[in-house]
Coordinates of C-alpha atoms in Angstrom, one line a residue:
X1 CA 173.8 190.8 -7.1
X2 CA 171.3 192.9 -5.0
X3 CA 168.9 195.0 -7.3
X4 CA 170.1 197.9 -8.1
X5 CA 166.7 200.4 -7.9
X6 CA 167.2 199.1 -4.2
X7 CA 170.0 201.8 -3.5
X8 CA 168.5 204.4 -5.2
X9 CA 164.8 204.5 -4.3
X10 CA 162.4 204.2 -0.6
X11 CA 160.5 201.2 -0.8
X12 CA 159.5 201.2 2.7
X13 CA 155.4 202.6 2.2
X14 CA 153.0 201.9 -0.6
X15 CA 153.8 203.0 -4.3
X16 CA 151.1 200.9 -6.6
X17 CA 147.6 200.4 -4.3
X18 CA 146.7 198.9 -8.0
X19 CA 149.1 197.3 -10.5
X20 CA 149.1 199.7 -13.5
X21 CA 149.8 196.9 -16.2
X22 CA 147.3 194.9 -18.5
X23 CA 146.7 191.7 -17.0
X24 CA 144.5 190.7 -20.4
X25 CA 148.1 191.8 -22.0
X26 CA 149.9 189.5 -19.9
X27 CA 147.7 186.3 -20.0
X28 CA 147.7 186.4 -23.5
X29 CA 151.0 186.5 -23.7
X30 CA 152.1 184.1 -21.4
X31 CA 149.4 181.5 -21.6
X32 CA 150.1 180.2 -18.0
X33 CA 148.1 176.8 -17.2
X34 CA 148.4 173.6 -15.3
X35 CA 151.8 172.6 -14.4
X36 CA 153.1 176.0 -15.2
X37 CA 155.2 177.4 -12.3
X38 CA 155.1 181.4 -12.5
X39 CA 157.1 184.0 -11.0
X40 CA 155.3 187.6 -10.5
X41 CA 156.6 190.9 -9.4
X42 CA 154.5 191.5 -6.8
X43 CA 153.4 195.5 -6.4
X44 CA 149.7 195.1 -5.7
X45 CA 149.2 191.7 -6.6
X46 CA 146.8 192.0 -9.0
X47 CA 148.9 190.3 -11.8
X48 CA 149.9 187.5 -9.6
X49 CA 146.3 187.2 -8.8
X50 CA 145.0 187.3 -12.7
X51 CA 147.9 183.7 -12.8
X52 CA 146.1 182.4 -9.7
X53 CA 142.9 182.1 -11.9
X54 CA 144.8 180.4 -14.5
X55 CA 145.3 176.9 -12.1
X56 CA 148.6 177.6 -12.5
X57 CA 150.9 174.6 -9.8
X58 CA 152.8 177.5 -8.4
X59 CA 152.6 181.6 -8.7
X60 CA 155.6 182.7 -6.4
X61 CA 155.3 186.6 -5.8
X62 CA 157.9 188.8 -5.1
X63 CA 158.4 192.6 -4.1
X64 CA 161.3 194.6 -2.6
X65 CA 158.4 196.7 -0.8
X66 CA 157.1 195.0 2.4
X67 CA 154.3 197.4 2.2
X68 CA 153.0 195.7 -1.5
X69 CA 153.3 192.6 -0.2
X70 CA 151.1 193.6 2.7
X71 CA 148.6 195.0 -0.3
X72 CA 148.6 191.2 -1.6
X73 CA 148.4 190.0 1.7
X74 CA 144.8 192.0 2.5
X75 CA 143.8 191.3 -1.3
X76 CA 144.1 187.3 -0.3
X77 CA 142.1 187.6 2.5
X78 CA 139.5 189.3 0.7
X79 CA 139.3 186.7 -1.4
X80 CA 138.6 184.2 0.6
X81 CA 136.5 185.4 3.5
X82 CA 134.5 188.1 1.3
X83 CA 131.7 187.9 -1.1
X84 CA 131.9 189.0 -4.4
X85 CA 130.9 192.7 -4.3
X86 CA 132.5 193.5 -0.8
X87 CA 135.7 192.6 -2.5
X88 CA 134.8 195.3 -4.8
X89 CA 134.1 197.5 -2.3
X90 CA 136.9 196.8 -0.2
X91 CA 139.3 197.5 -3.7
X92 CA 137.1 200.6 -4.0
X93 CA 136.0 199.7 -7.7
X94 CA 132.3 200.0 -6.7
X95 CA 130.2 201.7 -3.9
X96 CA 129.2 198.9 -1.3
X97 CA 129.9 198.4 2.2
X98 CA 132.5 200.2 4.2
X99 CA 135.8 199.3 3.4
X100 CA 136.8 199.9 6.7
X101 CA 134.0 197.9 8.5
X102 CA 135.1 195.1 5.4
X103 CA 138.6 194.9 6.5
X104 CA 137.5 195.1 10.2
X105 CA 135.9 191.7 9.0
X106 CA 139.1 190.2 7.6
X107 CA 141.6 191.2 9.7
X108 CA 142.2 188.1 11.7
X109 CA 143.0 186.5 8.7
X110 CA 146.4 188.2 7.6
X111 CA 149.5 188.3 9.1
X112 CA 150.3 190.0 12.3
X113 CA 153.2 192.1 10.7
X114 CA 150.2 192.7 7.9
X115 CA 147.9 193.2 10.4
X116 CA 149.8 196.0 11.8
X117 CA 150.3 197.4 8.8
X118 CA 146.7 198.3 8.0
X119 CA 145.8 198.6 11.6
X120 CA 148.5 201.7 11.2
X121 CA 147.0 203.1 8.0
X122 CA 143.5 203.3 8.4
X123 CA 143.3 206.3 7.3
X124 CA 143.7 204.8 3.4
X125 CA 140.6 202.6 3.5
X126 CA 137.5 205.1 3.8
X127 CA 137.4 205.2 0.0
X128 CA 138.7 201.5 -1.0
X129 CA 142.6 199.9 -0.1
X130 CA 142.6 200.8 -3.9
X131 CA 143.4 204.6 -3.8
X132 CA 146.1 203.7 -0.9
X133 CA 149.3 204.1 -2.7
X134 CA 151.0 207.3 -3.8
X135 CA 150.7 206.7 -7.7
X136 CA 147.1 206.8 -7.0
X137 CA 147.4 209.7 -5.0
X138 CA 149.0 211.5 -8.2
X139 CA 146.1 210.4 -10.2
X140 CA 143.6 211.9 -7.2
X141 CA 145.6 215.5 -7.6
X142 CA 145.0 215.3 -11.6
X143 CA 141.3 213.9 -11.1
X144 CA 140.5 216.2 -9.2
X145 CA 142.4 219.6 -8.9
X146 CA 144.0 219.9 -12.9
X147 CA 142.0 217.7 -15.3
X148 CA 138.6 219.5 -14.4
X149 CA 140.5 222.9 -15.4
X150 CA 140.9 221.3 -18.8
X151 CA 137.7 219.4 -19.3
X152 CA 134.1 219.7 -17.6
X153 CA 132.7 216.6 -15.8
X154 CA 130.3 215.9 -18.5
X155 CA 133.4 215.9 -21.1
X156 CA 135.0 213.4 -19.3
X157 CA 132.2 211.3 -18.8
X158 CA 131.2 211.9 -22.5
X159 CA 134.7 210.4 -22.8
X160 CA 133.8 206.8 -21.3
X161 CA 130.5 206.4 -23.2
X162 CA 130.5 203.4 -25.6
X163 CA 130.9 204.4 -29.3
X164 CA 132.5 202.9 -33.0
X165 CA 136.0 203.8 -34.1
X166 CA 135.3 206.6 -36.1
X167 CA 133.0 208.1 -33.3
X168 CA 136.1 207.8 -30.9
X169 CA 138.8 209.4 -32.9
X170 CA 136.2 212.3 -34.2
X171 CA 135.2 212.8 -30.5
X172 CA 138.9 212.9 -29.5
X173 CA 140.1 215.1 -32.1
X174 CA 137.1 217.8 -31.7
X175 CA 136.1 217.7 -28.0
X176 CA 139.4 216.5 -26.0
X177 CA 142.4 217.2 -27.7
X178 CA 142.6 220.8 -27.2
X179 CA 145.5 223.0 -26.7
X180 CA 145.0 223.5 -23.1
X181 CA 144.8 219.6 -22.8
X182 CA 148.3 218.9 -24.3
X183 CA 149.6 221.9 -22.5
X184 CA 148.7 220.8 -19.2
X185 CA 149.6 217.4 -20.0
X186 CA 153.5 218.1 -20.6
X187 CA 152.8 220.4 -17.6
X188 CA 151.5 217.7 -15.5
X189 CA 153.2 214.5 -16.5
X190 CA 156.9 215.9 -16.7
X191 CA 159.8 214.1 -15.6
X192 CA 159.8 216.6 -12.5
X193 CA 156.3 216.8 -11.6
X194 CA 155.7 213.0 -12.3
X195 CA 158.8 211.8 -10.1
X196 CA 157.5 214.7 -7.5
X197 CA 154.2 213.4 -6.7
X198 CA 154.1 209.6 -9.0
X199 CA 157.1 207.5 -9.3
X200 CA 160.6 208.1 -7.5
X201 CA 162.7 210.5 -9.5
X202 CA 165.1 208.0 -9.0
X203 CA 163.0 205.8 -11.6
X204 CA 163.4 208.2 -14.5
X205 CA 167.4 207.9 -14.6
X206 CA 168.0 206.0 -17.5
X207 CA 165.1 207.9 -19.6
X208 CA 166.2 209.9 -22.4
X209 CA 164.1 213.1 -23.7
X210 CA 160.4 214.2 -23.0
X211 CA 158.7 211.7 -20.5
X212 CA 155.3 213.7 -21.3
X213 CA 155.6 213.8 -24.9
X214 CA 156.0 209.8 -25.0
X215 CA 153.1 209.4 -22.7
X216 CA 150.9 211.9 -24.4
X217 CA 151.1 209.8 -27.8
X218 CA 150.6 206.5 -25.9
X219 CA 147.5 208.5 -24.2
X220 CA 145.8 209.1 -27.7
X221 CA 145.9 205.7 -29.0
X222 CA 144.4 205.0 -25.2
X223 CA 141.6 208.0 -25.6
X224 CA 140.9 207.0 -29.7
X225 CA 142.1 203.9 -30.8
X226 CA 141.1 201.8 -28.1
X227 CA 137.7 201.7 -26.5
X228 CA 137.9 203.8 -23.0
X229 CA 134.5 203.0 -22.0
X230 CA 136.0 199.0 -21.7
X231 CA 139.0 200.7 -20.4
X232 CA 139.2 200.0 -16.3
X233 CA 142.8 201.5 -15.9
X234 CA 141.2 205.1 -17.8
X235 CA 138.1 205.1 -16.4
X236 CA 139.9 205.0 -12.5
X237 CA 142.5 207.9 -13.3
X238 CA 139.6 209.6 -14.4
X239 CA 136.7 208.8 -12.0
X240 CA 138.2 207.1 -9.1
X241 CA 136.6 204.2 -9.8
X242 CA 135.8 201.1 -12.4
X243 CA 132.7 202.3 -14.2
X244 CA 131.6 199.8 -17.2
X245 CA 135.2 197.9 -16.6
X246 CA 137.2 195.9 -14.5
X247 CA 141.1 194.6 -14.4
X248 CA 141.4 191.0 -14.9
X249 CA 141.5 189.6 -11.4
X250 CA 138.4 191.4 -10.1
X251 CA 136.1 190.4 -12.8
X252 CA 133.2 188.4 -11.8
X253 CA 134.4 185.7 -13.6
X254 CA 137.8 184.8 -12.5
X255 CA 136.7 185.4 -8.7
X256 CA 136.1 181.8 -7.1
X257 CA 138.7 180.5 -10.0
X258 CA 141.3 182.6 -8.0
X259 CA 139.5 181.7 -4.4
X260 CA 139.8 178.2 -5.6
X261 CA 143.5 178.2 -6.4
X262 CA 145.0 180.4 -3.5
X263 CA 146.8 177.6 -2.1
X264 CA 149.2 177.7 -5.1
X265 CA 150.2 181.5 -4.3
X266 CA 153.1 182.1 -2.0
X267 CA 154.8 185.6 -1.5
X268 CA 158.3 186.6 0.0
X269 CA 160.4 190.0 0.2
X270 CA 163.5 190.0 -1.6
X271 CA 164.4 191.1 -5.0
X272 CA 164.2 188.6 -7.6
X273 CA 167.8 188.3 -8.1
X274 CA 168.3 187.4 -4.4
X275 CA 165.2 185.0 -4.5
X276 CA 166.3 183.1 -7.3
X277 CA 170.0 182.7 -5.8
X278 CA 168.1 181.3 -2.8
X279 CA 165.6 178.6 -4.7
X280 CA 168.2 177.3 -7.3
X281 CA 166.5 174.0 -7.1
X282 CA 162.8 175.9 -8.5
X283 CA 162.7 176.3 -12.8
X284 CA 160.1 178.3 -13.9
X285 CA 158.0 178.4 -16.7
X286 CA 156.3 181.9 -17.0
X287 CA 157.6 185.2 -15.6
X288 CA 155.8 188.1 -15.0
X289 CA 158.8 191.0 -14.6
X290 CA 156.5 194.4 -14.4
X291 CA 158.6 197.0 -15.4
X292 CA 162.0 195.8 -13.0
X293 CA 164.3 196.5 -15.8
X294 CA 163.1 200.5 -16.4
X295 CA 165.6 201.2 -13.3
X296 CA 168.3 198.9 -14.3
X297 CA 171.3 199.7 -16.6
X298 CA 171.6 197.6 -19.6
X299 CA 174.6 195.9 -18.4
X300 CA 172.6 194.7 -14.5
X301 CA 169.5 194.0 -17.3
X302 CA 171.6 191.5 -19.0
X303 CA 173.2 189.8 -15.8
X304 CA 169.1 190.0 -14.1
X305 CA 167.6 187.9 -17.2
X306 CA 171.2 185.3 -16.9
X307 CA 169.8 184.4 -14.1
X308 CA 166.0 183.9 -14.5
X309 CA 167.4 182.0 -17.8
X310 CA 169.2 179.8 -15.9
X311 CA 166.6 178.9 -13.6
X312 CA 164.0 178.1 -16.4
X313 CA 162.3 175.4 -18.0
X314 CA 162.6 175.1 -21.8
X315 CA 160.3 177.0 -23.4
X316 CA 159.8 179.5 -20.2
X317 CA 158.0 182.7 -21.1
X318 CA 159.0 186.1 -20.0
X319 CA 157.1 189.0 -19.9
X320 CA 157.5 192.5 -19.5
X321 CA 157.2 196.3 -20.2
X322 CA 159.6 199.2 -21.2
X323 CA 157.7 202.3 -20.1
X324 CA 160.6 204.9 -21.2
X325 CA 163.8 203.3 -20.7
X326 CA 164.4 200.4 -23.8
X327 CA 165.4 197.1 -22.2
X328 CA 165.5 193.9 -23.5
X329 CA 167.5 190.4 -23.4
X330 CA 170.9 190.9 -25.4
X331 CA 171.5 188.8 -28.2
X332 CA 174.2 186.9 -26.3
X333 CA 171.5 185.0 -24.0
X334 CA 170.2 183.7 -26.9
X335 CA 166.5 184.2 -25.9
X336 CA 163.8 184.1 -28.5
X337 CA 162.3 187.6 -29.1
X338 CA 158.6 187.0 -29.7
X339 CA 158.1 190.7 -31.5
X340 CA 155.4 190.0 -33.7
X341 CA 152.7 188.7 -30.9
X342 CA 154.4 191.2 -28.3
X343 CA 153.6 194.3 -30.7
X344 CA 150.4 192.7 -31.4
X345 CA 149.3 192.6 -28.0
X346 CA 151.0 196.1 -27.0
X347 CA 148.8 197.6 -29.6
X348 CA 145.9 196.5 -27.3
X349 CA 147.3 197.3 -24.0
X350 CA 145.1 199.5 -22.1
X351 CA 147.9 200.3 -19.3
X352 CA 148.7 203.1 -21.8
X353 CA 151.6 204.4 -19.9
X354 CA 154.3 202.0 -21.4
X355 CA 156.4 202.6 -24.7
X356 CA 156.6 199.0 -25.3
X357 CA 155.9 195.3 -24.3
X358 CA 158.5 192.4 -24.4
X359 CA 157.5 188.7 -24.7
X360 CA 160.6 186.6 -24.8
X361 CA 161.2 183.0 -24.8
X362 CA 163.8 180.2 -23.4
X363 CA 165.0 177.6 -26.1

């Protein structure tokens, strides 16, 4: 059973320069450690990174998209031939050395098909390999041509600054949620503008009613509830950049714990039900799915999670987000639905995008 967004959608150039899902969302959910054998959708890499720094045996990344993998491919190098703050740089998260002068540096240490990848696309690193995919590019566009006809630069700033709970919803209530905000919000983030210039249209074809109006309520709790200025996934769509925060795998901390453990990581193109069909002998313990199922029917969702249950440990964990589209494991499979800890941690997920996040479990 090949995946079925693979008929439907190109996946031949760069879609996610960053994986837009909360790696602090996904480690707390899936706990991965020694011994655990993982297997990440690739996009970026990020994610399968953040499980690198957990010492799991085995993270196995897969993508669809050559071009992602060739994202994880640079992002490994990085790792282990740069220091610290040139990954940064490189990433685009903070001002530092040339990111083109950094990959210059690392070069000989990918891939030649990944080599000539970048090599072709240099034109994407002046401002970080970060800013290189086209959902970013639809985040430059509102950065920089539409939110500043909504907000000053010192609004949006204001935004970021630390401050209590009561301090953030008064702020957002009397300062950013004006009328002209949510106007140009449905305006902006409609199904036809958002699968013009974001995601493939494609992606949107099992998604009933408003895509904006969904988003737009997820975006308060994001601007209110939680705290932006710890908020790295807010404070790039709105600065092009990680001010005060950072995602999971390129905090200070987890840097030489993922340097350490890159030998566990492997990566191959294929879509996970092909992959798994080909390493029948492997059973994994943690899964981390993205958001595969949002352009699956119910029916190839059912017959997708048969088959990672069937090459599972007891007690595997899967993880994974709806963004629009409700998916989850039918009864029949006879997976444990962990709902309690999966709303608890959704209600802290600072990838605001998604409508919900499902933590499920193998008997």
């Amino acid at each position: 059973m090949s995946t079925e967004a693979a008929g439907r959608a190109d996946f031949s150039f760069v879609r996610y320069a960053q994986v837009w899902e909360d790696a602090d969302v996904l480690m707390a959910a899936l706990e991965p450690g020694p011994g655990d054998v993982c297997l990440s959708i690739s996009s970026a890499g990020d994610n399968a990174l953040s499980l690198v720094s957990a010492g799991a045996e085995r993270v196995i990344a897969v993508d669809l998209n050559p071009a992602q993998l060739a994202c994880l491919e640079l992002r490994v190098a990085a790792f282990q031939h740069l220091e610290y703050e040139d990954l940064l740089a490189l990433i685009g998260s903070r001002p530092g050395s040339s990111p083109q002068r950094l990959y210059q540096q690392i070069r000989q240490n990918v891939s030649p098909e990944c080599r000539a990848f970048w090599d072709a696309r240099m034109d994407a690193l002046p401002h970080g390999i970060g800013h290189g995919g086209k959902f970013e590019s639809y985040f430059r566009i509102f950065r920089e041509k539409i939110l500043p006809l909504v907000h000053s630069r010192k609004t949006v700033l204001s935004l970021l600054e630390p401050r209590n709970p009561a301090d953030r919803l008064e702020f957002y209530n009397t300062r950013w949620n004006t009328l002209r905000w949510r106007g140009m919000f449905h305006a902006f983030f409609s199904r036809t503008v958002m699968g013009l210039l974001g995601r493939d249209p494609a992606f949107f074809k099992y998604v009933e009613g408003s895509v904006a109006a969904r988003i737009l309520d997820r975006t308060r709790h994001a601007l209110s509830i939680l705290d932006p200025s710890e908020n790295p996934y807010l404070q790039w769509i709105l600065t092009g950049r990680h001010d005060t925060a950072l995602p999971h795998f390129l905090r200070r901390e987890n840097f030489q714990r993922i340097r350490d453990n890159l030998s566990c990581l492997e990566w191959h193109q294929a879509p996970v039900e092909d992959f798994l069909e080909g390493e029948r002998r492997v059973r994994f313990s943690r899964y981390n799915l993205s958001d595969i199922f949002e352009y699956m029917s119910e029916e190839n969702t059912g017959l997708l999670l048969q088959k990672i249950a069937s090459a599972s440990r007891p007690g595997a964990r899967l993880a994974y987000w709806n963004m629009l589209a409700p998916r989850s494991a039918p009864e029949s499979l006879g997976l444990v639905s962990l709902t309690e800890r999966a709303t608890a941690l959704h209600a802290q997920d600072k990838a605001f995008f998604y409508s919900r996040f499902v933590l499920e479990e193998v008997p």
